[in-house]
Coordinates of C-alpha atoms in Angstrom, one line a residue:
Chain A
M134 CA 14.6 10.6 -24.8
P135 CA 15.3 10.1 -21.0
I136 CA 12.3 9.6 -18.8
L137 CA 11.4 12.6 -16.6
C138 CA 11.6 11.7 -12.9
T139 CA 9.6 13.7 -10.4
V140 CA 8.1 13.5 -7.0
D141 CA 4.8 15.0 -5.9
V142 CA 3.3 15.4 -2.4
V143 CA -0.3 15.1 -1.5
L144 CA -0.3 17.2 1.7
L145 CA -3.4 16.7 3.7
T146 CA -4.9 18.4 6.8
L147 CA -8.3 18.2 8.5
N148 CA -9.8 21.6 9.0
P149 CA -12.5 20.7 9.7
Q150 CA -12.9 18.5 6.6
L151 CA -10.1 16.8 4.7
Q152 CA -8.2 19.4 2.6
V153 CA -5.3 19.2 0.2
A154 CA -2.6 21.8 -0.4
L155 CA -2.3 23.1 -3.9
L156 CA 0.1 25.6 -5.5
P157 CA -0.4 27.6 -8.8
R158 CA 2.4 26.5 -11.2
D159 CA 5.0 29.2 -11.6
R160 CA 6.3 28.1 -15.0
A161 CA 5.5 26.2 -18.2
P162 CA 4.0 23.8 -18.9
L163 CA 0.6 24.7 -17.5
A164 CA 1.8 27.9 -15.8
G165 CA -0.8 29.1 -13.5
A166 CA -2.6 25.8 -13.1
L167 CA -3.1 24.4 -9.7
A168 CA -0.8 21.5 -8.9
L169 CA 0.5 19.4 -6.1
P170 CA 3.8 20.6 -4.5
G171 CA 6.5 18.7 -6.5
G172 CA 9.4 18.8 -8.8
F173 CA 12.3 16.8 -10.3
I174 CA 14.4 14.4 -8.4
H175 CA 17.9 15.9 -8.0
A176 CA 20.4 13.1 -8.7
D177 CA 23.1 15.1 -7.0
E178 CA 21.4 15.6 -3.7
D179 CA 18.5 13.3 -3.1
A180 CA 19.3 10.0 -1.3
D181 CA 16.0 8.4 -2.4
P182 CA 12.5 9.4 -3.5
L183 CA 11.3 10.0 0.1
A184 CA 14.2 12.4 0.7
A185 CA 13.3 14.2 -2.6
A186 CA 9.7 14.6 -1.4
A187 CA 10.8 15.9 2.0
R188 CA 13.1 18.4 0.3
M189 CA 10.3 19.5 -2.1
L190 CA 7.9 19.9 0.8
R191 CA 10.3 22.1 2.8
A192 CA 11.2 24.2 -0.2
K193 CA 7.6 24.7 -1.4
T194 CA 5.6 24.8 1.8
G195 CA 8.1 25.5 4.7
L196 CA 6.8 22.4 6.4
D197 CA 8.7 19.4 7.9
C198 CA 5.9 16.9 8.0
P199 CA 6.0 14.3 10.8
Y200 CA 4.1 11.9 8.6
L201 CA 5.3 11.3 5.1
E202 CA 5.1 8.1 3.1
Q203 CA 5.3 6.9 -0.4
L204 CA 1.8 6.5 -2.0
A205 CA 2.4 5.0 -5.6
T206 CA 4.2 5.8 -8.8
F207 CA 2.3 7.3 -11.7
G208 CA 3.9 7.2 -15.2
G209 CA 3.2 7.3 -18.9
P210 CA 3.7 9.1 -22.1
G211 CA 0.7 11.4 -21.8
R212 CA 0.7 12.8 -18.3
D213 CA 3.2 15.6 -19.0
P214 CA 3.6 17.4 -22.3
R215 CA 7.3 17.3 -22.0
G216 CA 7.5 13.5 -22.5
W217 CA 7.3 10.1 -20.8
S218 CA 7.3 10.9 -17.1
I219 CA 7.2 9.4 -13.8
S220 CA 5.9 10.9 -10.5
V221 CA 6.7 9.0 -7.3
A222 CA 3.8 10.4 -5.3
H223 CA 3.8 10.7 -1.5
V224 CA 1.3 11.5 1.2
A225 CA 2.0 13.9 4.0
L226 CA -0.2 14.6 6.9
V227 CA -0.1 17.8 9.0
P228 CA -2.3 18.8 11.9
A229 CA -4.1 22.0 11.2
D230 CA -2.7 23.8 14.2
L231 CA 0.9 23.5 12.7
L232 CA -0.1 25.3 9.6
A233 CA 0.3 28.7 11.1
R234 CA 4.0 28.0 11.3
G235 CA 4.6 27.7 7.6
A236 CA 2.9 27.0 4.4
A237 CA 2.5 30.6 3.1
G238 CA 1.1 30.6 -0.4
L239 CA -0.6 27.2 -0.2
R240 CA -4.1 27.0 -1.3
W241 CA -6.2 24.5 0.6
H242 CA -9.1 22.8 -1.1
P243 CA -11.5 20.2 0.3
V244 CA -10.7 16.9 -1.3
D245 CA -14.4 16.3 -2.1
A246 CA -14.7 19.6 -4.1
L247 CA -11.4 20.0 -6.0
P248 CA -10.9 22.5 -8.8
A249 CA -9.3 21.4 -12.1
L250 CA -5.7 20.3 -11.5
A251 CA -2.6 20.1 -13.7
F252 CA -1.4 16.8 -15.1
D253 CA -2.9 13.7 -13.6
H254 CA -2.9 15.3 -10.1
A255 CA -6.6 14.8 -9.5
Q256 CA -6.1 11.1 -9.9
I257 CA -3.1 11.2 -7.5
V258 CA -5.1 13.1 -4.9
A259 CA -8.0 10.6 -5.2
Q260 CA -5.7 7.7 -4.7
A261 CA -4.1 9.4 -1.6
V262 CA -7.5 10.1 -0.1
A263 CA -8.6 6.5 -0.6
R264 CA -5.3 5.3 1.0
V265 CA -5.7 7.6 4.0
R266 CA -9.4 6.6 4.5
S267 CA -8.5 2.9 4.1
K268 CA -5.7 3.0 6.6
S269 CA -7.9 5.0 9.0
Q270 CA -10.1 1.8 9.3
Y271 CA -7.4 -0.2 10.8
S272 CA -4.5 1.9 12.1
S273 CA -3.4 4.9 14.2
L274 CA -3.0 7.0 11.0
P275 CA -5.7 9.6 12.0
V276 CA -3.7 10.5 15.1
H277 CA -1.2 12.2 12.8
L278 CA -3.9 14.7 11.8
C279 CA -4.5 15.6 15.4
G280 CA -2.4 18.1 17.3
E281 CA 0.1 17.2 20.0
R282 CA -2.7 16.8 22.6
F283 CA -6.3 16.0 22.2
T284 CA -9.4 14.7 24.0
L285 CA -10.9 11.2 23.1
P286 CA -14.0 12.9 21.6
Q287 CA -11.7 15.0 19.4
L288 CA -9.9 11.9 18.3
Q289 CA -13.1 10.1 17.5
A290 CA -14.3 13.1 15.5
V291 CA -11.0 12.9 13.4
Y292 CA -11.6 9.2 12.7
E293 CA -15.2 10.0 11.9
A294 CA -14.3 12.7 9.5
L295 CA -11.9 10.4 7.7
L296 CA -14.3 7.4 7.6
G297 CA -17.2 9.5 6.7
E298 CA -19.6 8.0 9.2
P299 CA -20.3 8.1 12.9
L300 CA -18.6 5.5 15.1
N301 CA -19.9 3.8 18.2
K302 CA -18.2 5.4 21.2
V303 CA -17.8 2.2 23.2
S304 CA -16.4 0.1 20.4
F305 CA -14.2 3.0 19.2
R306 CA -12.6 3.4 22.6
R307 CA -12.1 -0.4 22.8
R308 CA -10.2 -0.4 19.5
I309 CA -8.0 2.6 20.7
D310 CA -7.3 0.8 23.9
E311 CA -6.3 -2.4 22.1
M312 CA -3.8 -0.4 20.0
D313 CA -2.2 0.9 23.2
L314 CA -1.4 4.2 21.5
L315 CA -2.1 6.9 24.0
E316 CA -1.1 8.2 27.4
P317 CA -3.0 10.7 29.5
I318 CA -1.2 14.0 30.1
E319 CA -1.0 14.2 33.9
G320 CA -2.9 17.1 35.3
E321 CA -4.1 18.4 31.9
R322 CA -7.8 18.8 31.3
T323 CA -9.8 20.9 28.9
G324 CA -13.3 22.2 28.7
G325 CA -15.9 23.7 30.9
A326 CA -15.7 23.8 34.7
H327 CA -18.2 21.0 35.3
R328 CA -17.1 18.5 32.7
P329 CA -13.4 18.9 32.1
A330 CA -12.1 16.3 29.6
Q331 CA -8.7 14.5 29.9
L332 CA -6.1 15.4 27.4
W333 CA -4.1 12.5 25.7
R334 CA -1.0 12.3 23.5
L335 CA 0.6 9.6 21.4
K336 CA 3.0 7.4 23.4
D337 CA 6.7 8.0 22.3
R338 CA 7.2 4.5 21.1
R339 CA 4.2 4.8 18.8
R340 CA 5.5 7.8 16.9
G341 CA 7.8 6.1 14.4
A342 CA 5.3 3.9 12.7
L343 CA 1.6 3.1 12.4
T344 CA -0.1 0.8 14.8
L345 CA -2.8 -1.6 13.7
T346 CA -6.1 -2.7 15.1
D347 CA -7.1 -6.3 14.5
R348 CA -10.7 -5.3 13.9
L349 CA -11.7 -2.6 11.5
L350 CA -13.1 0.6 12.7
G351 CA -15.4 1.3 9.8
P352 CA -16.8 -0.5 6.8
A353 CA -14.3 -2.6 4.8
V354 CA -13.1 -0.7 1.7
L355 CA -10.1 -1.7 -0.4
A356 CA -6.7 -0.1 0.1
P357 CA -5.4 1.0 -3.3
Chain B
M281 CA 22.9 12.5 -16.0
P282 CA 19.4 11.2 -16.6
I283 CA 17.9 8.9 -14.0
L284 CA 17.7 5.3 -15.0
C285 CA 14.1 4.0 -14.9
T286 CA 13.4 0.4 -14.5
V287 CA 10.6 -2.0 -13.4
D288 CA 11.2 -5.2 -11.4
V289 CA 8.7 -8.0 -10.7
V290 CA 8.6 -10.1 -7.5
L291 CA 6.9 -13.2 -8.9
L292 CA 5.6 -15.4 -6.1
T293 CA 4.2 -18.8 -6.0
L294 CA 3.3 -21.3 -3.1
N295 CA 4.9 -24.7 -3.7
P296 CA 4.4 -25.7 -0.9
Q297 CA 6.1 -22.7 0.8
L298 CA 6.2 -19.1 -0.6
Q299 CA 8.8 -19.0 -3.3
V300 CA 10.2 -16.2 -5.5
A301 CA 11.4 -16.4 -9.2
L302 CA 14.9 -15.3 -9.9
L303 CA 17.0 -15.2 -13.0
P304 CA 20.8 -15.0 -13.4
R305 CA 21.7 -11.7 -15.0
D306 CA 22.8 -12.1 -18.6
R307 CA 24.8 -8.9 -18.9
A308 CA 26.9 -6.3 -16.9
P309 CA 26.6 -4.9 -14.4
L310 CA 26.6 -7.9 -12.0
A311 CA 26.4 -10.5 -14.9
G312 CA 25.6 -13.9 -13.5
A313 CA 24.2 -12.6 -10.2
L314 CA 20.6 -13.7 -9.3
A315 CA 18.0 -10.9 -9.8
L316 CA 14.3 -10.3 -10.1
P317 CA 12.9 -10.3 -13.7
G318 CA 13.0 -6.6 -14.7
G319 CA 14.5 -4.1 -17.1
F320 CA 14.2 -0.6 -18.4
I321 CA 10.9 1.2 -19.1
H322 CA 10.5 1.6 -22.8
A323 CA 9.2 5.1 -23.5
D324 CA 8.3 4.2 -27.0
E325 CA 5.9 1.2 -26.1
D326 CA 5.0 1.2 -22.4
A327 CA 1.7 2.9 -21.5
D328 CA 2.6 3.0 -17.8
P329 CA 4.7 1.2 -15.2
L330 CA 2.3 -1.7 -14.9
A331 CA 2.3 -2.2 -18.6
A332 CA 6.1 -2.2 -18.5
A333 CA 6.1 -4.9 -15.7
A334 CA 3.6 -7.0 -17.7
R335 CA 5.7 -6.8 -20.8
M336 CA 8.9 -7.7 -18.8
L337 CA 7.1 -10.6 -17.2
R338 CA 6.0 -12.1 -20.5
A339 CA 9.4 -11.6 -22.1
K340 CA 11.4 -13.0 -19.3
T341 CA 9.1 -15.7 -17.9
G342 CA 6.5 -16.5 -20.5
L343 CA 3.8 -15.8 -18.0
D344 CA 0.6 -13.6 -18.1
C345 CA 0.0 -13.3 -14.4
P346 CA -3.6 -12.7 -13.4
Y347 CA -2.5 -10.9 -10.3
L348 CA 0.0 -8.1 -10.8
E349 CA 0.1 -4.9 -8.7
Q350 CA 2.5 -2.1 -8.0
L351 CA 4.5 -2.6 -4.8
A352 CA 6.6 0.5 -4.3
T353 CA 9.4 2.5 -5.9
F354 CA 13.0 2.1 -4.9
G355 CA 15.5 4.7 -5.9
G356 CA 18.8 6.2 -5.1
P357 CA 22.4 6.9 -6.2
G358 CA 23.9 3.6 -4.8
R359 CA 21.5 0.8 -5.8
D360 CA 22.9 0.4 -9.4
P361 CA 26.5 1.1 -10.3
R362 CA 25.4 2.9 -13.6
G363 CA 24.0 5.9 -11.6
W364 CA 20.9 7.2 -9.8
S365 CA 18.2 4.8 -10.6
I366 CA 14.6 4.1 -9.9
S367 CA 12.9 0.7 -9.9
V368 CA 9.1 0.7 -9.9
A369 CA 8.7 -2.8 -8.2
H370 CA 5.6 -4.9 -8.7
V371 CA 4.2 -8.1 -7.1
A372 CA 2.8 -10.9 -9.3
L373 CA 1.2 -14.0 -8.0
V374 CA 0.9 -17.3 -9.9
P375 CA -0.7 -20.6 -8.8
A376 CA 1.9 -23.4 -8.8
D377 CA -0.2 -25.4 -11.3
L378 CA 0.2 -22.8 -14.0
L379 CA 4.0 -22.8 -13.8
A380 CA 4.2 -25.9 -16.1
R381 CA 2.9 -23.7 -18.9
G382 CA 5.8 -21.3 -19.0
A383 CA 8.6 -19.9 -16.9
A384 CA 11.4 -22.0 -18.3
G385 CA 14.7 -20.8 -16.9
L386 CA 13.3 -19.4 -13.7
R387 CA 15.0 -20.3 -10.5
W388 CA 12.6 -20.6 -7.6
H389 CA 13.8 -19.9 -4.1
P390 CA 11.9 -20.0 -0.8
V391 CA 11.6 -16.4 0.4
D392 CA 12.8 -17.3 3.8
A393 CA 16.1 -18.7 2.5
L394 CA 17.2 -16.4 -0.3
P395 CA 20.7 -16.5 -1.9
A396 CA 22.5 -13.3 -2.4
L397 CA 20.7 -11.0 -4.9
A398 CA 21.9 -8.3 -7.2
F399 CA 21.2 -4.6 -6.4
D400 CA 18.7 -4.0 -3.6
H401 CA 16.5 -6.9 -4.8
A402 CA 16.7 -8.6 -1.4
Q403 CA 15.0 -5.6 0.1
I404 CA 12.4 -5.5 -2.6
V405 CA 11.6 -9.2 -2.1
A406 CA 11.3 -8.5 1.7
Q407 CA 8.9 -5.7 1.2
A408 CA 6.8 -7.7 -1.3
V409 CA 6.5 -10.6 1.1
A410 CA 5.5 -8.4 3.9
R411 CA 2.9 -6.8 1.7
V412 CA 1.5 -10.2 0.6
R413 CA 1.4 -11.5 4.2
S414 CA -0.2 -8.3 5.5
K415 CA -2.9 -8.3 2.8
S416 CA -3.5 -12.1 3.5
Q417 CA -4.8 -11.0 6.9
Y418 CA -7.7 -9.0 5.6
S419 CA -8.4 -9.9 2.0
S420 CA -9.0 -12.5 -0.7
L421 CA -5.3 -12.2 -2.0
P422 CA -4.4 -15.8 -1.1
V423 CA -7.0 -17.1 -3.5
H424 CA -4.8 -15.8 -6.3
L425 CA -2.1 -18.5 -5.3
C426 CA -4.7 -21.3 -5.5
G427 CA -5.5 -23.0 -8.7
E428 CA -8.8 -22.5 -10.6
R429 CA -10.6 -25.0 -8.2
F430 CA -9.8 -25.9 -4.6
T431 CA -11.3 -27.4 -1.5
L432 CA -11.8 -25.2 1.6
P433 CA -9.1 -27.1 3.5
Q434 CA -6.7 -26.4 0.6
L435 CA -7.6 -22.7 0.8
Q436 CA -7.1 -22.6 4.5
A437 CA -3.7 -24.2 4.1
V438 CA -2.8 -21.4 1.6
Y439 CA -3.9 -18.7 4.1
E440 CA -2.0 -20.5 6.9
A441 CA 1.2 -20.8 4.7
L442 CA 1.1 -17.1 4.1
L443 CA 0.2 -16.0 7.7
G444 CA 2.7 -18.5 9.1
E445 CA 0.3 -19.9 11.7
P446 CA -2.6 -22.3 12.0
L447 CA -6.1 -20.8 11.8
N448 CA -9.2 -21.8 13.6
K449 CA -11.4 -23.7 11.0
V450 CA -14.7 -22.2 12.2
S451 CA -13.7 -18.6 12.3
F452 CA -11.7 -19.0 9.0
R453 CA -14.9 -20.3 7.3
R454 CA -16.9 -17.5 8.7
R455 CA -14.5 -14.9 7.4
I456 CA -14.5 -16.6 4.0
D457 CA -18.4 -16.6 4.0
E458 CA -18.5 -13.0 4.9
M459 CA -16.4 -12.1 1.9
D460 CA -18.8 -13.8 -0.4
L461 CA -16.0 -14.9 -2.6
L462 CA -16.6 -18.4 -3.6
E463 CA -19.1 -20.6 -5.4
P464 CA -19.3 -24.4 -5.3
I465 CA -18.6 -26.2 -8.6
E466 CA -21.7 -28.2 -9.2
G467 CA -21.1 -31.9 -9.1
E468 CA -17.4 -31.7 -8.6
R469 CA -15.9 -33.3 -5.6
T470 CA -12.5 -34.6 -4.8
G471 CA -10.8 -37.0 -2.4
G472 CA -11.5 -40.5 -1.2
A473 CA -14.7 -42.4 -1.8
H474 CA -16.0 -42.1 1.8
R475 CA -15.2 -38.4 2.4
P476 CA -15.3 -36.5 -0.9
A477 CA -14.7 -32.8 -0.5
Q478 CA -16.6 -30.0 -2.4
L479 CA -14.6 -28.1 -4.9
W480 CA -15.0 -24.3 -5.0
R481 CA -13.9 -21.5 -7.3
L482 CA -13.8 -17.7 -7.1
K483 CA -17.0 -16.0 -8.2
D484 CA -16.6 -14.1 -11.5
R485 CA -17.4 -10.7 -10.0
R486 CA -14.6 -11.2 -7.4
R487 CA -11.9 -11.7 -10.0
G488 CA -11.1 -8.1 -10.8
A489 CA -10.1 -6.8 -7.4
L490 CA -9.3 -7.9 -3.9
T491 CA -12.2 -8.4 -1.4
L492 CA -11.7 -7.4 2.2
T493 CA -12.8 -8.9 5.5
D494 CA -13.8 -6.6 8.3
R495 CA -12.0 -8.7 10.8
L496 CA -8.4 -9.8 10.4
L497 CA -7.6 -13.5 9.9
G498 CA -4.3 -13.4 11.7
P499 CA -2.3 -11.3 14.0
A500 CA -2.2 -7.6 13.2
V501 CA 1.0 -6.7 11.3
L502 CA 1.7 -3.5 9.5
A503 CA 1.4 -3.3 5.7
P504 CA 4.5 -1.6 4.3

């Protein structure tokens, strides 16, 4: 019996809490059950697991996510009734303001109040959320859940939503400064007439990869 | 064409520099080429990819490694001449003083001076080494490369070998204290008559998982 090889994508957004995209399965096994967007690796067209995940995400959600990374591989004899199977699971992040452009049919659920999911997808979501929260402690990852432009209070709120606790404004801004992530958008401010706030964006050279801090932003928790 | 599903293990030790275990392949394809210990997942006996890696490690090296974790999955049409293949790669750490008990036939090579390797194994080793060095910055991982008992200068030397730079003794000890990892072994000291050094070991409750620091021990580099 060959082993079944699939990819699954934990697509997350922040709106206003952390939410995951689910789709009802359109075929057996477990037709109708809520599951992560995913499917079989296509040996004739996929260059690697990441390419398979990107193809799946486009096909099932209409989204080209700027942030897509491999999470971990789940496998075993019992996770799929069709036989010993592997899922190379991925995490994708999408800013909430991009969702209007695609993603019809997706059902968004807060990660802290999930319905029953097909297969071992609840476990995959839990590991993805732990990874995202862990990386939020020491990297620029949360910026990928912000829109193209944001104020520093908005960015701090995104970090706080992911870390699950309030951050000290002064030390938060010091960490952000140290990472050298952001540039002000000249002439662009937002908010009321008396206290307009500067708008910022990620520097071009920071877009390709995560940037790390050398001091954690929140309490230390283990990356899975 | 079914996808070929394998596991590979990057088995590392520190002796005195970081070294990886290689085995000459005993069959086609690439017979005789140096490769990581690995092989096909057995759907009839493996409970999951980690169990497959542990089975492979025992079969090919005689070792039961206390530290074994999944690294990442490598896959694509070109990495194995037999067809589209997946390798769920793992990292295992073994203290050098355990090697005498097993591991006959392994060839140890410094990770910074590798010979040519079969398949994409050089890339897998590079990612494993980057992961281990990255985690050494903020966790108890290096302890798993020490023997059962060690002095604090020995532990610092292990961290330094992994991080590739000298550490300040005072701040190193503060980080180690903060992690609450170690306990002194009563009555056990080592070294010369006039300056015996205390021997330490990992606390029992710290054995199951890594412990994190909230401030990095070395320069920030990105975990792959």
